[in-house]
Amino acid sequence: MERRTFLKGIAGGVAALGIGGTVGRSMPALAQEAQFPDLVAVRGESLPAMFDRALEALGGLGRYVKSGQTVLVKPNMGWAVAPELAANTNPELIAHIIKNCINLGAKKVYVFDNTCDNWASAYKDSGLEAASMEAGATVAPANGSGYFQEVEIPGSQYLSTTELHELYLEADCVLNVPVLKNHGGAKITAAMKNLMGAIWSRGPLHRKGLDETIPELLLYKKPTLNVVDAYRVMLSGGPRGRGDSKYLLSKMLVASPDAVACDSACAAIMAGSGVSTPDYIANAAARGIGVADLSTLNIQRLTA
Amino acid sequence: MQKKPRPHRSLVWVRRAAATLVLALLAWGLSSPGQHSAILAYFPKTQFGQILAGLVSSGALSVVLLFLAYALLTYVFGRFFCAFLCPLGAALDLLALLRRKARPRRFAFKPGALWRGFAPIAILLLLWAGVTLPFGLLEPYSLLAGKSLSPWLPSVTLAIVLVSGYLMGRAFCNSVCPAGFVLGLIARDSRFRLRLSEGCVSCGACERVCPASCVSVKDKALDPGRCVLCLECVSVCPNGSLGYAWAKRPLPRAASERRPFLAGLGLAAVIGAAYATPEHLRAGIIRERETYPVLPPGAMSLAHLNAHCTLCHTCVRACPNEALHPCPEPDPALWRKPVLIAAKGFCQYDCIECTLVCPTKALVSITVDEKHVFRLAQVRLKLDKCIVVTNRTSCGACAELCPTGAVYMDEGRVPNRPEPFLKEELCIGCGACQKSCPVAPMPAIWISGLKYQDMLAKRLERPEGPDEVLEDFPF
């Protein structure tokens, strides 16, 4: 890896900085012009079909993924547990997204996560390694600091630097595809919190406060699109899940280029079952990283 | 005229290749232990020192059978193990070769002596009593394959052994190594052996290259008990008078050699006593202690581990989370025993890898389902140090990683900042909470070892009834 990838990473980072700074913020305006909604929520029986329906409403995946691009699909695969327990993103959904990216002419599709459980077990037991490889993606390791590069976070108040995975930096397009669930420390985990699997040291975030630092992970480079698997939502015992974890059969998928809007919608799903909303959503909105007030957004509610 | 023994020069190259291969294989395996665990698992299963230790400490049937197989083969062929299969032997021979090139005055015959048995017998006796320190320091596999948090002590002893190899050849193998000692006892009467024939002109070439100092040109004799079958003598004999052949009749022995009856009796006594003595008595040397280390799953207790563990460290290298390490504490009952160090890694909930690879059943077999309630340690929490309390920020890293629900977050003293609580009856002591705790240098939550590992009486059950169902869009 080394020098060339590193330079590419830097180049990608710099490019993303430019795009993230301009396009990222003007995306709602752009979407309004084209009559695309800010956020789409789809209810249905099959996550791949719900994804297709959501992207159709958002103007097609081709709006985000261009031919010849390097794409990162970032699931939550942090846990060495079976897919049924919904601690990791649904493998069928991830495989479906990868195939769509390849059909659109993506040069390379990468998948990785800096796992919480042992990385080899988590990659395997989540079913995501096998599903991603079969769909044509390259499953990359993220189990050592050598895969990460330190970056300075522009406009940060708490985290001056963090180490982002080189593929997160290199990717032309980042599809952030988490699973929605309850979280013992952060209350809920969805789009923004999923980026803690794209960095190396999580200790500083815990030390300085998750509510304050999670939004800052989006300051360097935002995901291009966020797609949240909210089909079967873990309500207690998260993020790993325990023997007595309760679930909400929500049968929903939430998609938006705005991670804050996604998290706000997800918090609304959880709130109905008594899970309280984390401060990091409001904090992110207050810092202009996205929009948390759902009443101001153009939301499309669909059924697949 | 007596037929000359065949000069087995090609065998010399076979032996050199085999020794190089073993050394290279071990070096390759050790270069990245996680990836080559199959290679590393092979070593303790076939290394005679490990088999011997297993025999003395556990007496498992597979170990007994392997011991008998080695004993039989050694009786027929001599100490082939020391020449062909032992990586330390290969390293020592390499150094002896260097010395041969570097210095004209090389090796010379030294008589065998009874004292050569003292150190090996003492090492085996102590191992049987649960004191693994001398064995851990000196046994070839444990020496070469150690991966330790404090590697300096094994490194020092390894360096001393290697220097001894340069200066004295295989002296270590014949006066310290328990494996070499036991194989030597058997090989004394081996059927195939090296011998000097009538054609020998007493030129002394063989004596000067023999790293075991077991060839006496004066007596035209070779001590097969100390001969490690390195075959270097065969390679230098100018007229093919040294050969490896079937010994039809009693051959002359080196002059001062004595049959070490006492040594043999000592070994038999050790093995006999090992079988006869109950485990808790054998481990009696372990003093009562206030704190116990966290042992790998299936170790049951320090007494059980000490009675069966041969320090092969296969479990240490098999652990995918790098949670197991040789114990760095300078305690004779603990030093270099496999222990779980949660600061380095935690015991993965669904993983039983270490129990599967243990060659002596020092780690007893448990199923994945049993592992879910298998208690290695107990959790301790110092809430005053927790950053939710000290920094008033959200954290929950400990509860996040906890697989059983023993650590959970709930409203505590800081409003809207859930803090950790314990349900100790659910804790299996995996150490995931300790590993993830961001408080430094000492974590606010940690695990402490138990005298006896056991199974939890309860586990969390799935809630009754189907999942809650969302009726409509909530926004």
Short mmCIF file of N, CA, C and O in Angstrom, two decimals, chain A residues 87-180:
data_model
loop_
_atom_site.label_atom_id
_atom_site.label_comp_id
_atom_site.label_asym_id
_atom_site.label_seq_id
_atom_site.Cartn_x
_atom_site.Cartn_y
_atom_site.Cartn_z
N ALA A 87 -28.01 -7.57 14.87
CA ALA A 87 -26.98 -6.70 15.45
C ALA A 87 -26.11 -6.13 14.34
O ALA A 87 -25.38 -5.16 14.54
N ASN A 88 -26.15 -6.78 13.18
CA ASN A 88 -25.39 -6.32 12.01
C ASN A 88 -26.39 -6.03 10.88
O ASN A 88 -27.52 -6.51 10.91
N THR A 89 -25.92 -5.29 9.89
CA THR A 89 -26.79 -5.00 8.74
C THR A 89 -27.15 -6.30 8.02
O THR A 89 -26.34 -7.22 7.95
N ASN A 90 -28.36 -6.33 7.48
CA ASN A 90 -28.84 -7.51 6.76
C ASN A 90 -27.95 -7.83 5.55
O ASN A 90 -27.74 -6.97 4.70
N PRO A 91 -27.42 -9.05 5.46
CA PRO A 91 -26.50 -9.39 4.36
C PRO A 91 -27.15 -9.35 2.98
O PRO A 91 -26.48 -9.00 2.00
N GLU A 92 -28.45 -9.67 2.91
CA GLU A 92 -29.12 -9.63 1.60
C GLU A 92 -29.17 -8.20 1.07
O GLU A 92 -28.98 -7.96 -0.13
N LEU A 93 -29.42 -7.25 1.97
CA LEU A 93 -29.47 -5.85 1.57
C LEU A 93 -28.10 -5.39 1.07
O LEU A 93 -27.98 -4.77 0.01
N ILE A 94 -27.05 -5.76 1.81
CA ILE A 94 -25.70 -5.35 1.42
C ILE A 94 -25.33 -5.96 0.07
O ILE A 94 -24.81 -5.27 -0.83
N ALA A 95 -25.63 -7.24 -0.11
CA ALA A 95 -25.31 -7.91 -1.38
C ALA A 95 -26.05 -7.25 -2.53
O ALA A 95 -25.49 -7.03 -3.61
N HIS A 96 -27.31 -6.89 -2.30
CA HIS A 96 -28.13 -6.25 -3.33
C HIS A 96 -27.53 -4.89 -3.73
O HIS A 96 -27.44 -4.57 -4.92
N ILE A 97 -27.11 -4.12 -2.74
CA ILE A 97 -26.52 -2.80 -3.03
C ILE A 97 -25.22 -2.95 -3.81
O ILE A 97 -24.97 -2.23 -4.79
N ILE A 98 -24.40 -3.92 -3.40
CA ILE A 98 -23.12 -4.15 -4.10
C ILE A 98 -23.38 -4.48 -5.57
O ILE A 98 -22.73 -3.93 -6.47
N LYS A 99 -24.33 -5.38 -5.79
CA LYS A 99 -24.63 -5.79 -7.18
C LYS A 99 -25.09 -4.59 -8.00
O LYS A 99 -24.69 -4.42 -9.16
N ASN A 100 -25.92 -3.75 -7.40
CA ASN A 100 -26.39 -2.56 -8.10
C ASN A 100 -25.24 -1.62 -8.46
O ASN A 100 -25.22 -1.05 -9.55
N CYS A 101 -24.29 -1.46 -7.53
CA CYS A 101 -23.13 -0.60 -7.80
C CYS A 101 -22.32 -1.16 -8.96
O CYS A 101 -21.87 -0.41 -9.84
N ILE A 102 -22.13 -2.48 -8.96
CA ILE A 102 -21.34 -3.10 -10.03
C ILE A 102 -22.06 -2.95 -11.37
O ILE A 102 -21.44 -2.65 -12.39
N ASN A 103 -23.40 -3.12 -11.34
CA ASN A 103 -24.18 -2.95 -12.58
C ASN A 103 -24.07 -1.53 -13.12
O ASN A 103 -24.14 -1.31 -14.33
N LEU A 104 -23.89 -0.57 -12.22
CA LEU A 104 -23.75 0.82 -12.65
C LEU A 104 -22.34 1.13 -13.13
O LEU A 104 -22.03 2.27 -13.48
N GLY A 105 -21.46 0.13 -13.11
CA GLY A 105 -20.11 0.31 -13.64
C GLY A 105 -19.09 0.73 -12.61
O GLY A 105 -18.02 1.24 -12.97
N ALA A 106 -19.39 0.54 -11.33
CA ALA A 106 -18.40 0.88 -10.30
C ALA A 106 -17.13 0.09 -10.54
O ALA A 106 -17.17 -1.10 -10.83
N LYS A 107 -15.99 0.79 -10.44
CA LYS A 107 -14.72 0.14 -10.72
C LYS A 107 -14.41 -0.90 -9.66
O LYS A 107 -13.94 -2.00 -9.94
N LYS A 108 -14.71 -0.55 -8.43
CA LYS A 108 -14.35 -1.42 -7.31
C LYS A 108 -15.35 -1.13 -6.19
O LYS A 108 -15.67 0.03 -5.95
N VAL A 109 -15.84 -2.18 -5.54
CA VAL A 109 -16.72 -1.97 -4.39
C VAL A 109 -16.05 -2.60 -3.16
O VAL A 109 -15.69 -3.77 -3.18
N TYR A 110 -15.84 -1.79 -2.14
CA TYR A 110 -15.19 -2.27 -0.92
C TYR A 110 -16.20 -2.37 0.23
O TYR A 110 -17.15 -1.59 0.30
N VAL A 111 -15.92 -3.32 1.13
CA VAL A 111 -16.70 -3.46 2.35
C VAL A 111 -15.72 -3.67 3.50
O VAL A 111 -14.77 -4.45 3.36
N PHE A 112 -15.89 -2.94 4.59
CA PHE A 112 -15.07 -3.21 5.78
C PHE A 112 -15.81 -2.71 7.01
O PHE A 112 -16.78 -1.95 6.90
N ASP A 113 -15.34 -3.11 8.19
CA ASP A 113 -15.80 -2.51 9.44
C ASP A 113 -14.71 -2.73 10.47
O ASP A 113 -14.08 -3.79 10.49
N ASN A 114 -14.47 -1.72 11.27
CA ASN A 114 -13.58 -1.89 12.42
C ASN A 114 -14.46 -2.48 13.52
O ASN A 114 -15.20 -1.78 14.18
N THR A 115 -14.37 -3.80 13.70
CA THR A 115 -15.34 -4.54 14.50
C THR A 115 -15.12 -4.36 16.00
O THR A 115 -14.04 -3.94 16.43
N CYS A 116 -16.14 -4.68 16.75
CA CYS A 116 -16.02 -4.69 18.22
C CYS A 116 -15.61 -6.08 18.69
O CYS A 116 -14.68 -6.25 19.46
N ASP A 117 -16.31 -7.11 18.22
CA ASP A 117 -15.89 -8.49 18.49
C ASP A 117 -14.67 -8.79 17.62
O ASP A 117 -14.31 -8.00 16.76
N ASN A 118 -14.06 -9.95 17.87
CA ASN A 118 -12.93 -10.38 17.05
C ASN A 118 -13.29 -10.25 15.57
O ASN A 118 -14.34 -10.71 15.15
N TRP A 119 -12.40 -9.63 14.81
CA TRP A 119 -12.79 -9.21 13.46
C TRP A 119 -13.09 -10.38 12.54
O TRP A 119 -14.07 -10.35 11.78
N ALA A 120 -12.27 -11.43 12.61
CA ALA A 120 -12.49 -12.57 11.71
C ALA A 120 -13.84 -13.23 12.01
O ALA A 120 -14.60 -13.59 11.10
N SER A 121 -14.16 -13.37 13.30
CA SER A 121 -15.43 -13.99 13.69
C SER A 121 -16.59 -13.10 13.27
O SER A 121 -17.62 -13.59 12.81
N ALA A 122 -16.44 -11.79 13.47
CA ALA A 122 -17.54 -10.88 13.14
C ALA A 122 -17.79 -10.88 11.63
O ALA A 122 -18.95 -10.95 11.18
N TYR A 123 -16.72 -10.82 10.84
CA TYR A 123 -16.89 -10.83 9.37
C TYR A 123 -17.63 -12.11 8.94
O TYR A 123 -18.48 -12.08 8.07
N LYS A 124 -17.26 -13.22 9.60
CA LYS A 124 -17.81 -14.51 9.20
C LYS A 124 -19.23 -14.70 9.74
O LYS A 124 -20.15 -14.96 8.97
N ASP A 125 -19.39 -14.55 11.06
CA ASP A 125 -20.68 -14.88 11.68
C ASP A 125 -21.80 -13.94 11.25
O ASP A 125 -22.97 -14.33 11.25
N SER A 126 -21.46 -12.69 10.91
CA SER A 126 -22.50 -11.75 10.48
C SER A 126 -23.07 -12.17 9.13
O SER A 126 -24.11 -11.66 8.72
N GLY A 127 -22.37 -13.05 8.41
CA GLY A 127 -22.79 -13.47 7.07
C GLY A 127 -22.45 -12.44 6.03
O GLY A 127 -22.69 -12.64 4.83
N LEU A 128 -21.84 -11.32 6.45
CA LEU A 128 -21.62 -10.22 5.52
C LEU A 128 -20.38 -10.43 4.64
O LEU A 128 -20.35 -9.99 3.50
N GLU A 129 -19.37 -11.10 5.19
CA GLU A 129 -18.17 -11.34 4.39
C GLU A 129 -18.52 -12.19 3.17
O GLU A 129 -18.22 -11.84 2.03
N ALA A 130 -19.20 -13.32 3.44
CA ALA A 130 -19.55 -14.24 2.35
C ALA A 130 -20.50 -13.58 1.36
O ALA A 130 -20.29 -13.65 0.14
N ALA A 131 -21.53 -12.90 1.88
CA ALA A 131 -22.52 -12.27 1.00
C ALA A 131 -21.87 -11.19 0.13
O ALA A 131 -22.16 -11.09 -1.07
N SER A 132 -20.98 -10.39 0.72
CA SER A 132 -20.35 -9.31 -0.04
C SER A 132 -19.42 -9.84 -1.10
O SER A 132 -19.37 -9.34 -2.23
N MET A 133 -18.64 -10.87 -0.74
CA MET A 133 -17.70 -11.43 -1.71
C MET A 133 -18.45 -12.07 -2.86
O MET A 133 -18.07 -11.93 -4.02
N GLU A 134 -19.56 -12.76 -2.54
CA GLU A 134 -20.34 -13.40 -3.59
C GLU A 134 -20.95 -12.36 -4.51
O GLU A 134 -21.06 -12.57 -5.72
N ALA A 135 -21.32 -11.21 -3.95
CA ALA A 135 -21.92 -10.14 -4.76
C ALA A 135 -20.88 -9.41 -5.61
O ALA A 135 -21.23 -8.64 -6.49
N GLY A 136 -19.61 -9.65 -5.32
CA GLY A 136 -18.56 -9.06 -6.16
C GLY A 136 -17.75 -7.97 -5.50
O GLY A 136 -16.93 -7.32 -6.16
N ALA A 137 -17.94 -7.76 -4.21
CA ALA A 137 -17.19 -6.71 -3.52
C ALA A 137 -15.87 -7.26 -2.99
O ALA A 137 -15.68 -8.47 -2.90
N THR A 138 -14.96 -6.36 -2.67
CA THR A 138 -13.71 -6.73 -2.01
C THR A 138 -13.89 -6.46 -0.53
O THR A 138 -14.16 -5.32 -0.13
N VAL A 139 -13.77 -7.52 0.28
CA VAL A 139 -13.93 -7.35 1.72
C VAL A 139 -12.55 -7.06 2.30
O VAL A 139 -11.65 -7.88 2.22
N ALA A 140 -12.41 -5.87 2.86
CA ALA A 140 -11.09 -5.40 3.29
C ALA A 140 -10.96 -5.50 4.81
O ALA A 140 -11.94 -5.37 5.53
N PRO A 141 -9.73 -5.73 5.30
CA PRO A 141 -9.53 -5.77 6.74
C PRO A 141 -9.50 -4.36 7.34
O PRO A 141 -9.19 -3.39 6.65
N ALA A 142 -9.84 -4.28 8.62
CA ALA A 142 -9.79 -2.99 9.33
C ALA A 142 -9.39 -3.26 10.77
O ALA A 142 -9.84 -2.59 11.69
N ASN A 143 -8.54 -4.27 10.95
CA ASN A 143 -8.22 -4.73 12.31
C ASN A 143 -6.85 -4.27 12.78
O ASN A 143 -6.31 -4.84 13.72
N GLY A 144 -6.28 -3.29 12.12
CA GLY A 144 -4.99 -2.80 12.59
C GLY A 144 -4.85 -1.33 12.25
O GLY A 144 -5.43 -0.85 11.25
N SER A 145 -4.11 -0.61 13.07
CA SER A 145 -4.02 0.84 12.87
C SER A 145 -3.37 1.18 11.52
O SER A 145 -3.54 2.28 11.01
N GLY A 146 -2.63 0.23 10.95
CA GLY A 146 -1.96 0.46 9.68
C GLY A 146 -2.91 0.71 8.52
O GLY A 146 -2.51 1.29 7.50
N TYR A 147 -4.17 0.29 8.66
CA TYR A 147 -5.13 0.52 7.57
C TYR A 147 -5.75 1.91 7.65
O TYR A 147 -6.59 2.26 6.82
N PHE A 148 -5.38 2.67 8.66
CA PHE A 148 -6.03 3.96 8.91
C PHE A 148 -5.03 5.10 8.77
O PHE A 148 -3.83 4.90 9.01
N GLN A 149 -5.55 6.27 8.40
CA GLN A 149 -4.68 7.44 8.27
C GLN A 149 -5.24 8.58 9.11
O GLN A 149 -6.44 8.85 9.09
N GLU A 150 -4.35 9.22 9.82
CA GLU A 150 -4.79 10.32 10.68
C GLU A 150 -5.16 11.53 9.82
O GLU A 150 -4.44 11.88 8.89
N VAL A 151 -6.32 12.13 10.14
CA VAL A 151 -6.72 13.34 9.42
C VAL A 151 -7.09 14.41 10.46
O VAL A 151 -7.50 14.10 11.57
N GLU A 152 -6.94 15.64 10.07
CA GLU A 152 -7.38 16.74 10.92
C GLU A 152 -8.82 17.03 10.61
O GLU A 152 -9.20 17.14 9.44
N ILE A 153 -9.65 17.16 11.63
CA ILE A 153 -11.07 17.41 11.40
C ILE A 153 -11.31 18.92 11.35
O ILE A 153 -11.05 19.62 12.32
N PRO A 154 -11.79 19.40 10.20
CA PRO A 154 -11.99 20.84 10.09
C PRO A 154 -13.16 21.31 10.95
O PRO A 154 -14.21 20.65 11.00
N GLY A 155 -13.00 22.38 11.65
CA GLY A 155 -14.07 22.96 12.45
C GLY A 155 -14.45 22.13 13.66
O GLY A 155 -15.57 22.24 14.16
N SER A 156 -13.53 21.30 14.13
CA SER A 156 -13.89 20.45 15.27
C SER A 156 -13.78 21.22 16.58
O SER A 156 -13.01 22.18 16.68
N GLN A 157 -14.58 20.81 17.56
CA GLN A 157 -14.48 21.41 18.89
C GLN A 157 -13.94 20.40 19.90
O GLN A 157 -13.41 20.78 20.93
N TYR A 158 -14.11 19.13 19.61
CA TYR A 158 -13.73 18.09 20.58
C TYR A 158 -12.63 17.18 20.04
O TYR A 158 -11.68 16.88 20.71
N LEU A 159 -12.84 16.70 18.81
CA LEU A 159 -11.88 15.77 18.20
C LEU A 159 -11.05 16.54 17.19
O LEU A 159 -11.53 16.81 16.10
N SER A 160 -9.84 16.89 17.53
CA SER A 160 -9.07 17.65 16.54
C SER A 160 -8.62 16.75 15.39
O SER A 160 -8.56 17.18 14.25
N THR A 161 -8.31 15.47 15.74
CA THR A 161 -7.92 14.53 14.68
C THR A 161 -8.62 13.20 14.92
O THR A 161 -9.10 12.93 16.01
N THR A 162 -8.66 12.39 13.87
CA THR A 162 -9.10 11.01 14.01
C THR A 162 -8.40 10.21 12.92
O THR A 162 -7.80 10.79 12.02
N GLU A 163 -8.44 8.87 13.04
CA GLU A 163 -7.81 8.06 12.00
C GLU A 163 -8.93 7.42 11.18
O GLU A 163 -9.66 6.59 11.70
N LEU A 164 -9.04 7.82 9.92
CA LEU A 164 -10.06 7.25 9.04
C LEU A 164 -9.47 6.12 8.21
O LEU A 164 -8.28 6.17 7.85
N HIS A 165 -10.28 5.12 7.92
CA HIS A 165 -9.81 4.00 7.10
C HIS A 165 -9.42 4.52 5.72
O HIS A 165 -10.11 5.36 5.15
N GLU A 166 -8.31 4.01 5.21
CA GLU A 166 -7.81 4.51 3.92
C GLU A 166 -8.83 4.31 2.80
O GLU A 166 -8.87 5.11 1.85
N LEU A 167 -9.68 3.28 2.90
CA LEU A 167 -10.68 3.06 1.84
C LEU A 167 -11.83 4.05 1.97
O LEU A 167 -12.47 4.41 0.98
N TYR A 168 -12.09 4.51 3.19
CA TYR A 168 -13.09 5.56 3.38
C TYR A 168 -12.59 6.84 2.72
O TYR A 168 -13.35 7.59 2.10
N LEU A 169 -11.29 7.07 2.85
CA LEU A 169 -10.69 8.27 2.25
C LEU A 169 -10.61 8.15 0.73
O LEU A 169 -10.83 9.11 0.00
N GLU A 170 -10.31 6.93 0.28
CA GLU A 170 -10.06 6.71 -1.15
C GLU A 170 -11.36 6.70 -1.95
O GLU A 170 -11.38 7.12 -3.11
N ALA A 171 -12.47 6.20 -1.33
CA ALA A 171 -13.70 5.96 -2.09
C ALA A 171 -14.26 7.25 -2.68
O ALA A 171 -14.29 8.29 -2.02
N ASP A 172 -14.71 7.17 -3.94
CA ASP A 172 -15.37 8.30 -4.58
C ASP A 172 -16.77 8.46 -4.01
O ASP A 172 -17.35 9.54 -4.03
N CYS A 173 -17.34 7.32 -3.59
CA CYS A 173 -18.71 7.31 -3.14
C CYS A 173 -18.81 6.41 -1.91
O CYS A 173 -18.37 5.26 -1.94
N VAL A 174 -19.33 6.94 -0.81
CA VAL A 174 -19.49 6.14 0.41
C VAL A 174 -20.97 5.89 0.65
O VAL A 174 -21.75 6.84 0.83
N LEU A 175 -21.37 4.63 0.59
CA LEU A 175 -22.75 4.27 0.91
C LEU A 175 -22.75 3.73 2.34
O LEU A 175 -22.18 2.67 2.62
N ASN A 176 -23.33 4.49 3.23
CA ASN A 176 -23.35 4.16 4.66
C ASN A 176 -24.62 3.35 4.93
O ASN A 176 -25.72 3.88 4.83
N VAL A 177 -24.46 2.04 5.21
CA VAL A 177 -25.64 1.17 5.32
C VAL A 177 -25.68 0.49 6.69
O VAL A 177 -25.32 -0.68 6.83
N PRO A 178 -26.08 1.21 7.72
CA PRO A 178 -26.11 0.63 9.06
C PRO A 178 -27.40 -0.11 9.33
O PRO A 178 -28.32 -0.12 8.50
N VAL A 179 -27.45 -0.72 10.52
CA VAL A 179 -28.70 -1.31 11.00
C VAL A 179 -29.14 -0.43 12.17
O VAL A 179 -28.29 0.11 12.90
N LEU A 180 -30.42 -0.24 12.30
CA LEU A 180 -30.94 0.56 13.43
C LEU A 180 -31.12 -0.34 14.63
O LEU A 180 -31.72 -1.42 14.54
#
